[in-house]
PDB file of N, CA and C in Angstrom:
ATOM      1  N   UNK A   1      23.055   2.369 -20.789  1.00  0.00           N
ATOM      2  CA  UNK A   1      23.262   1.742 -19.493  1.00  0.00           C
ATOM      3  C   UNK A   1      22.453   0.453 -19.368  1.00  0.00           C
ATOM      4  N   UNK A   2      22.960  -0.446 -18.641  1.00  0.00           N
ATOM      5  CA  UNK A   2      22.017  -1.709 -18.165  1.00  0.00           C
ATOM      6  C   UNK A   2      20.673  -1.479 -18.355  1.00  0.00           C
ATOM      7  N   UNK A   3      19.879  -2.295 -18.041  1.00  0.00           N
ATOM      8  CA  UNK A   3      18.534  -2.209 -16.817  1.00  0.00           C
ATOM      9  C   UNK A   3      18.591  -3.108 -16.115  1.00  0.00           C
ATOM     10  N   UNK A   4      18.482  -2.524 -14.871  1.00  0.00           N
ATOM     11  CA  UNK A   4      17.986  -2.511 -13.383  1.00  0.00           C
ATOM     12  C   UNK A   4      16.466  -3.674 -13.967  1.00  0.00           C
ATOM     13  N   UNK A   5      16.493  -4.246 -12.532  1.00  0.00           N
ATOM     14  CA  UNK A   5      15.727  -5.417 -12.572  1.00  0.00           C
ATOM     15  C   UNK A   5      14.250  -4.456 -12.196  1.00  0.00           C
ATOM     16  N   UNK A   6      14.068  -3.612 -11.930  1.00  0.00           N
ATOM     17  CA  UNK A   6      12.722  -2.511 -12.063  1.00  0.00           C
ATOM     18  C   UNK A   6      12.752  -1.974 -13.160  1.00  0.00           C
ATOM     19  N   UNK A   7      13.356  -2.225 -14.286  1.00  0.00           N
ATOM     20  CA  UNK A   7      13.092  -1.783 -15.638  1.00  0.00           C
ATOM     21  C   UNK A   7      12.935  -2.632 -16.355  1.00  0.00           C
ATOM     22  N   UNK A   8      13.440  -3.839 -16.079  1.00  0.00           N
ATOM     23  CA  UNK A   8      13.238  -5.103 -17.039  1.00  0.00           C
ATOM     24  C   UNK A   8      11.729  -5.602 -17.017  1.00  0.00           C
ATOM     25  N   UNK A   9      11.324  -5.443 -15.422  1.00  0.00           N
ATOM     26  CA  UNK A   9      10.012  -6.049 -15.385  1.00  0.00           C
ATOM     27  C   UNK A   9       9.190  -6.052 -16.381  1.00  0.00           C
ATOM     28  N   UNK A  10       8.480  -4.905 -16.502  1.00  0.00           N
ATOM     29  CA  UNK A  10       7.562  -4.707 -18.017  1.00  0.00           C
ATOM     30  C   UNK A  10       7.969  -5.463 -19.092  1.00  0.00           C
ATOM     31  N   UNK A  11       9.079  -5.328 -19.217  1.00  0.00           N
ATOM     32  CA  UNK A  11       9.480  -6.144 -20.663  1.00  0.00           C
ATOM     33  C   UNK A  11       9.826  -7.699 -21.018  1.00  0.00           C
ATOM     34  N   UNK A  12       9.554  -8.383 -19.671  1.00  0.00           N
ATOM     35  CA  UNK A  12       9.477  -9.741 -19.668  1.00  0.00           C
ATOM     36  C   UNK A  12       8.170  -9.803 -19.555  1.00  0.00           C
ATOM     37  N   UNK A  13       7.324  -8.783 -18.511  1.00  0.00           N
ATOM     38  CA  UNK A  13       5.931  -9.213 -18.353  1.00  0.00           C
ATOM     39  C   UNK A  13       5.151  -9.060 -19.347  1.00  0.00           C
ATOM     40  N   UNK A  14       5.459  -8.323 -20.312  1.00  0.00           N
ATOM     41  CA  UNK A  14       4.917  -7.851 -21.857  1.00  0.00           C
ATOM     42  C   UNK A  14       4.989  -9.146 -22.401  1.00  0.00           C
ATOM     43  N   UNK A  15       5.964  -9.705 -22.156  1.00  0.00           N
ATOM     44  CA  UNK A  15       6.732 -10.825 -23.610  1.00  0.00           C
ATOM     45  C   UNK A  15       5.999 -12.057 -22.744  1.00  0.00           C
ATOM     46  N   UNK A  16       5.160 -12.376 -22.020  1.00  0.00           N
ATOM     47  CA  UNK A  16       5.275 -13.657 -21.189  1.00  0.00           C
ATOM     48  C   UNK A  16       4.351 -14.473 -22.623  1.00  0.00           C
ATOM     49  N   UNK A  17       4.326 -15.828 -22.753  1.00  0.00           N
ATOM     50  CA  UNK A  17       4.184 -16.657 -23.561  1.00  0.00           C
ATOM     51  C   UNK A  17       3.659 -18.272 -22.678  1.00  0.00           C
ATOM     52  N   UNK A  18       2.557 -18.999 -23.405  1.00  0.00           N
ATOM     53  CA  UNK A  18       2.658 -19.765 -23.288  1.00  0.00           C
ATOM     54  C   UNK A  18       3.138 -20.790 -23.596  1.00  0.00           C
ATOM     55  N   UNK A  19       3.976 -21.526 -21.658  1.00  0.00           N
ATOM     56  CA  UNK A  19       4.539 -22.863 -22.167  1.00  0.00           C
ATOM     57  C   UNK A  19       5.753 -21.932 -20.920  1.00  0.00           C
ATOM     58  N   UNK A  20       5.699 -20.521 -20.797  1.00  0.00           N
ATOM     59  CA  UNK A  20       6.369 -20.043 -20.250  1.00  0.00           C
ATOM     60  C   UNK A  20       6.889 -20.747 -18.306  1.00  0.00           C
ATOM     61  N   UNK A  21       7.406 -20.673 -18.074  1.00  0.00           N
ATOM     62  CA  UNK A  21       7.420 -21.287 -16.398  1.00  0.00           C
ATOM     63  C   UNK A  21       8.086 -19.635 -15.100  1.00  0.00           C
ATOM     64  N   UNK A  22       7.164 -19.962 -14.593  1.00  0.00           N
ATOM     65  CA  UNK A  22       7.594 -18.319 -14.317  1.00  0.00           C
ATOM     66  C   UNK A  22       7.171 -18.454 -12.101  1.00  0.00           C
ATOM     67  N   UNK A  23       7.927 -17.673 -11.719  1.00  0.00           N
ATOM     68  CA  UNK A  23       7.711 -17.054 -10.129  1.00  0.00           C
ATOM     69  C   UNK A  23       6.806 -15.866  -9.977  1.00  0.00           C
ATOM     70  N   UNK A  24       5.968 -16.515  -9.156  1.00  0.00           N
ATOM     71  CA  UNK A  24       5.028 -14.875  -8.774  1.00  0.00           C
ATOM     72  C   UNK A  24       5.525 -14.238  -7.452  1.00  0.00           C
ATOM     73  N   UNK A  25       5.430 -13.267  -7.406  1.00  0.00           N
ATOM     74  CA  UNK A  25       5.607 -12.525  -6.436  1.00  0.00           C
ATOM     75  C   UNK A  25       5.328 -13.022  -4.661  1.00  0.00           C
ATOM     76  N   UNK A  26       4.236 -13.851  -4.433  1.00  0.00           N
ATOM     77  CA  UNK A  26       3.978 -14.592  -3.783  1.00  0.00           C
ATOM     78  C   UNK A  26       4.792 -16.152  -3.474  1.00  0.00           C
ATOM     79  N   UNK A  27       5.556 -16.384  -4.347  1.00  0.00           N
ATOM     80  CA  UNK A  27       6.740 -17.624  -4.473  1.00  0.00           C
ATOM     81  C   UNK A  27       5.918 -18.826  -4.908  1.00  0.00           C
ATOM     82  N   UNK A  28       4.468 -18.274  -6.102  1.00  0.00           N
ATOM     83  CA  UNK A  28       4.039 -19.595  -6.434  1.00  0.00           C
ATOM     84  C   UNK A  28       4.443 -20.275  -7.923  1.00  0.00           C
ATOM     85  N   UNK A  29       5.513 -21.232  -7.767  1.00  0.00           N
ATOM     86  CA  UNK A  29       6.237 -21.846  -9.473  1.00  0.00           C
ATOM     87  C   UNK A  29       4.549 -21.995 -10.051  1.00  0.00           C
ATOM     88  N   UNK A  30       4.942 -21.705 -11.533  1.00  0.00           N
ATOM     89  CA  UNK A  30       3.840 -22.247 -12.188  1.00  0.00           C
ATOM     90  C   UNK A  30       3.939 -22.022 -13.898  1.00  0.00           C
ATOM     91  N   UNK A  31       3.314 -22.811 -14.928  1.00  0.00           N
ATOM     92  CA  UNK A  31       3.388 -22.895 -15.552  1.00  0.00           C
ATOM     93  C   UNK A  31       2.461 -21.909 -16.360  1.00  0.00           C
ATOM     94  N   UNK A  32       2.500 -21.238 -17.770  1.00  0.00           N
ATOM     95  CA  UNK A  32       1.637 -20.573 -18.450  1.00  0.00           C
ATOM     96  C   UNK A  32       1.094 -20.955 -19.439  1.00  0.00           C
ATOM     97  N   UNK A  33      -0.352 -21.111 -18.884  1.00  0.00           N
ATOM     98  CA  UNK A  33      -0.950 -21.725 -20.134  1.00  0.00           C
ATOM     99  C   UNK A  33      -2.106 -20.964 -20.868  1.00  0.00           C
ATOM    100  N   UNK A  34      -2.420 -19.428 -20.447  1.00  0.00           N
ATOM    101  CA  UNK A  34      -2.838 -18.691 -20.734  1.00  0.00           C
ATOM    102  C   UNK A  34      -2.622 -17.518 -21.023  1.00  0.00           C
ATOM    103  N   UNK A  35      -2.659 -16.127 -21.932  1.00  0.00           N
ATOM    104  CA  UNK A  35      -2.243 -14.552 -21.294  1.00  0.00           C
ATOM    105  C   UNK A  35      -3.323 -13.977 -22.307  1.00  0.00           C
ATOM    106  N   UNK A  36      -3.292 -12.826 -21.446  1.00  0.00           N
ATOM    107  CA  UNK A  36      -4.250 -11.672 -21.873  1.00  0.00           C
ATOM    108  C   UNK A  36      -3.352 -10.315 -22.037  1.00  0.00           C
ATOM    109  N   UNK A  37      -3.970  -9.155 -22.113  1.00  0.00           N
ATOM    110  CA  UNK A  37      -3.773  -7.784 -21.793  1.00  0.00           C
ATOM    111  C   UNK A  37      -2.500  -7.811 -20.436  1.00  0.00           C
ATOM    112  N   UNK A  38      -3.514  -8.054 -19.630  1.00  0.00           N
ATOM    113  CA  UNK A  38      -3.434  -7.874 -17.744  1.00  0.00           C
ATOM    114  C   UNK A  38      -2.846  -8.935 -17.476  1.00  0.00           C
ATOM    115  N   UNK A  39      -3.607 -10.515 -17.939  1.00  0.00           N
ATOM    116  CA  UNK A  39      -3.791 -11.601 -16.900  1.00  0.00           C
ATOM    117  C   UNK A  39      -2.713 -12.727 -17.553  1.00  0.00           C
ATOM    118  N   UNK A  40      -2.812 -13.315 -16.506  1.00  0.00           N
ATOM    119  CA  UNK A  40      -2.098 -14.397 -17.040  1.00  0.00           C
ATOM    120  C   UNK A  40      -2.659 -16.040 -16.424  1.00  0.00           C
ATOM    121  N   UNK A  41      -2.948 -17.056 -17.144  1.00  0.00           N
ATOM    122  CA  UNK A  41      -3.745 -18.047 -16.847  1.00  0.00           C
ATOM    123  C   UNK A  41      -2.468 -18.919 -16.220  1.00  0.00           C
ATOM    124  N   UNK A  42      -2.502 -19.453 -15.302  1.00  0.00           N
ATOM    125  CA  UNK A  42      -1.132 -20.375 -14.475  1.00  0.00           C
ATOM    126  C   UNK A  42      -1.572 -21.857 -14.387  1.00  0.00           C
ATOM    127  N   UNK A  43      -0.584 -22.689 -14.111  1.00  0.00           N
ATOM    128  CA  UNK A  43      -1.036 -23.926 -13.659  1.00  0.00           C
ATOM    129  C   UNK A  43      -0.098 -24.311 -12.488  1.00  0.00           C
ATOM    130  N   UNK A  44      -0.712 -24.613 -11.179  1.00  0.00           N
ATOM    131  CA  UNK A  44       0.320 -24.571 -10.094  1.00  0.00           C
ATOM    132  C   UNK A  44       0.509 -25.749  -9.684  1.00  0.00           C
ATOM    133  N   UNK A  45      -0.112 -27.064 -10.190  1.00  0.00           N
ATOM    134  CA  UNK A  45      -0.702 -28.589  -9.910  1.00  0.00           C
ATOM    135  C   UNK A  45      -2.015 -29.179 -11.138  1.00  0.00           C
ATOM    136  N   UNK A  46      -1.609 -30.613 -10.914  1.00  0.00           N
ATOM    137  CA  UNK A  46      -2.187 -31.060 -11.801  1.00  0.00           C
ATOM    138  C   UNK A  46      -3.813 -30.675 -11.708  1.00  0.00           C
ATOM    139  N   UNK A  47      -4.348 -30.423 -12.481  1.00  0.00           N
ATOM    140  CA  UNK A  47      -6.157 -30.157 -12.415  1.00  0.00           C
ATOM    141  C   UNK A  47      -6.019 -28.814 -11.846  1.00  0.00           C
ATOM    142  N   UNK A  48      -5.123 -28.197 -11.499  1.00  0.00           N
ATOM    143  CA  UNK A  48      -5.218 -26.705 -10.979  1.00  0.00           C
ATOM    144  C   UNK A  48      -4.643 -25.340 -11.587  1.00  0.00           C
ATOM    145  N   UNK A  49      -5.739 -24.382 -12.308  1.00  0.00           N
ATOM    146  CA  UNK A  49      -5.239 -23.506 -12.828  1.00  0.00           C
ATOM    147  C   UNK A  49      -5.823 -21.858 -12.044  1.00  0.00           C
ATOM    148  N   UNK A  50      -5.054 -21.257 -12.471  1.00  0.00           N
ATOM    149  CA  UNK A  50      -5.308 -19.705 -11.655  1.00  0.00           C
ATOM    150  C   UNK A  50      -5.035 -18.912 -12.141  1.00  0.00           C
ATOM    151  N   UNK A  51      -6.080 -17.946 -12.316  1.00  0.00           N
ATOM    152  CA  UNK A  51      -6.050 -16.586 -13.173  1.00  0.00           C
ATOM    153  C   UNK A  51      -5.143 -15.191 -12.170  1.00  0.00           C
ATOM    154  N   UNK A  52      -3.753 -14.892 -12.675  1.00  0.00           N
ATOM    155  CA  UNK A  52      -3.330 -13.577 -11.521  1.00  0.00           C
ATOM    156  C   UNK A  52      -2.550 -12.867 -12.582  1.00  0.00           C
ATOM    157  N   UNK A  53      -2.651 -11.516 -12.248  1.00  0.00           N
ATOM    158  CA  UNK A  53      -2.050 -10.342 -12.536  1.00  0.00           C
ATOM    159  C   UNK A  53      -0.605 -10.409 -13.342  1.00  0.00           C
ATOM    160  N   UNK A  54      -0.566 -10.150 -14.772  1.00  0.00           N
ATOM    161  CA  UNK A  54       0.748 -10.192 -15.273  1.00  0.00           C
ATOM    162  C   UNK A  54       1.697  -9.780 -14.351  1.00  0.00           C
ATOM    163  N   UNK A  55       1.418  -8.166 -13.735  1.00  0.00           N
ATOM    164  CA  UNK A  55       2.577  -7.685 -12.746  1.00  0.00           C
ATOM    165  C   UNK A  55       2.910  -8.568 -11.603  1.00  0.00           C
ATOM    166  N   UNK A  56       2.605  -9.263 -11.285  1.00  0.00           N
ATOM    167  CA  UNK A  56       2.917 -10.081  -9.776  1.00  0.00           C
ATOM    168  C   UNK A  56       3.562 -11.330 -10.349  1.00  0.00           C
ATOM    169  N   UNK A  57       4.380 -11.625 -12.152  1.00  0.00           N
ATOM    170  CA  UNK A  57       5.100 -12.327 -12.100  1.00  0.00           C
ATOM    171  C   UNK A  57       6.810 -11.588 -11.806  1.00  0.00           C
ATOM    172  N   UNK A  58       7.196 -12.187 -10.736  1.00  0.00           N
ATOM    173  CA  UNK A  58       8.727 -11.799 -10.265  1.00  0.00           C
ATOM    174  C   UNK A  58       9.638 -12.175 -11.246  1.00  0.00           C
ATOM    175  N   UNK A  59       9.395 -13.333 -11.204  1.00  0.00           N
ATOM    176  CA  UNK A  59      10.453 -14.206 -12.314  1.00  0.00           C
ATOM    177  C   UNK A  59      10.336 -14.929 -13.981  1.00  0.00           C
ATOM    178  N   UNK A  60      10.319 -14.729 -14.588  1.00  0.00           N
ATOM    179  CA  UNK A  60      10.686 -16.150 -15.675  1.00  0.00           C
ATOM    180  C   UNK A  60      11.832 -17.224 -15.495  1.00  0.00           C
ATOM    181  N   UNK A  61      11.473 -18.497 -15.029  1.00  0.00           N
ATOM    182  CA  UNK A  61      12.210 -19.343 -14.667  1.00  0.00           C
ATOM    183  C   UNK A  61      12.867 -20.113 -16.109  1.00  0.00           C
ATOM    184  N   UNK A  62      13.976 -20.952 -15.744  1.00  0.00           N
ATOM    185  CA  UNK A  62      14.510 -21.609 -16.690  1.00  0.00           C
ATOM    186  C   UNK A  62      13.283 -22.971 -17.253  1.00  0.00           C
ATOM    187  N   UNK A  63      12.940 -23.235 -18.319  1.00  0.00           N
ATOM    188  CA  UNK A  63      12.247 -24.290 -18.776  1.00  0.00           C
ATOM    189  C   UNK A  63      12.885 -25.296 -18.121  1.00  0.00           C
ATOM    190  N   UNK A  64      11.621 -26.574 -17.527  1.00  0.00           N
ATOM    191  CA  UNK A  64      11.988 -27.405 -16.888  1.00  0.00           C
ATOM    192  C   UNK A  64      12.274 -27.168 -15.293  1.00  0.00           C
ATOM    193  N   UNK A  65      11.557 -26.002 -14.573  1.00  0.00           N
ATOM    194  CA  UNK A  65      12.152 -25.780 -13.215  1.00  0.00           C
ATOM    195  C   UNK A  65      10.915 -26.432 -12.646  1.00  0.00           C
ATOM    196  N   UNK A  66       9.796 -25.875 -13.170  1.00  0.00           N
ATOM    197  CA  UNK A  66       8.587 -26.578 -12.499  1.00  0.00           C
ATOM    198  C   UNK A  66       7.908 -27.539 -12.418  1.00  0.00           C
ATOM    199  N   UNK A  67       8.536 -28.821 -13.573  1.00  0.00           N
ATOM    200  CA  UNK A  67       8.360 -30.295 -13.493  1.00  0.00           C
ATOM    201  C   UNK A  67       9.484 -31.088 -12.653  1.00  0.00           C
ATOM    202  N   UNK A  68      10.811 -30.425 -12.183  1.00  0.00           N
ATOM    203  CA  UNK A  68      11.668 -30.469 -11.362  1.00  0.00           C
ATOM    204  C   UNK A  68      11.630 -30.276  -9.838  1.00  0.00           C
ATOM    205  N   UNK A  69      10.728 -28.891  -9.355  1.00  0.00           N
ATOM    206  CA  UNK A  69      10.195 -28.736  -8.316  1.00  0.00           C
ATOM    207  C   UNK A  69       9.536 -30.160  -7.555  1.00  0.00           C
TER     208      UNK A  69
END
C-alpha cells in the first residue's frame, strides 16, 4: 500500500541532507546546512542560522524555493 504522509515523515527526516531546502512545522523556509542524529542546522536569512528538531521538518521543498521566496 502507499504511505500516508505520517509514514513518510521519518523517512525524509532520516534522509535530510545538506544543501537540502525544507518547511518546518512552524512555516519557517530554510536552507540545510547542517544535520545530526536529532538536529538539524538551518539557515533562515543571510548571517542567520538555527539549530531545530529533525521532527518539526513538515516539508522538503523543491531546490530553489528558498532563494525564490
Amino acid at each position: 500500500p502507499p504511505l500516508s504522509l505520517h509514514d513518510a515523515l521519518p523517512i525524509f527526516v532520516a534522509a535530510l541532507q545538506v544543501g537540502d531546502e525544507v518547511l518546518t512545522a512552524g512555516g519557517i523556509l530554510a536552507k540545510v546546512t547542517g544535520v545530526s542524529e536529532h538536529y538539524a542546522v538551518v539557515q533562515i536569512s543571510d548571517n542567520t542560522k538555527i539549530k531545530i528538531q529533525k521532527a518539526s521538518v513538515s516539508a522538503v521543498v523543491p531546490k530553489g524555493t528558498y532563494d525564490e521566496a
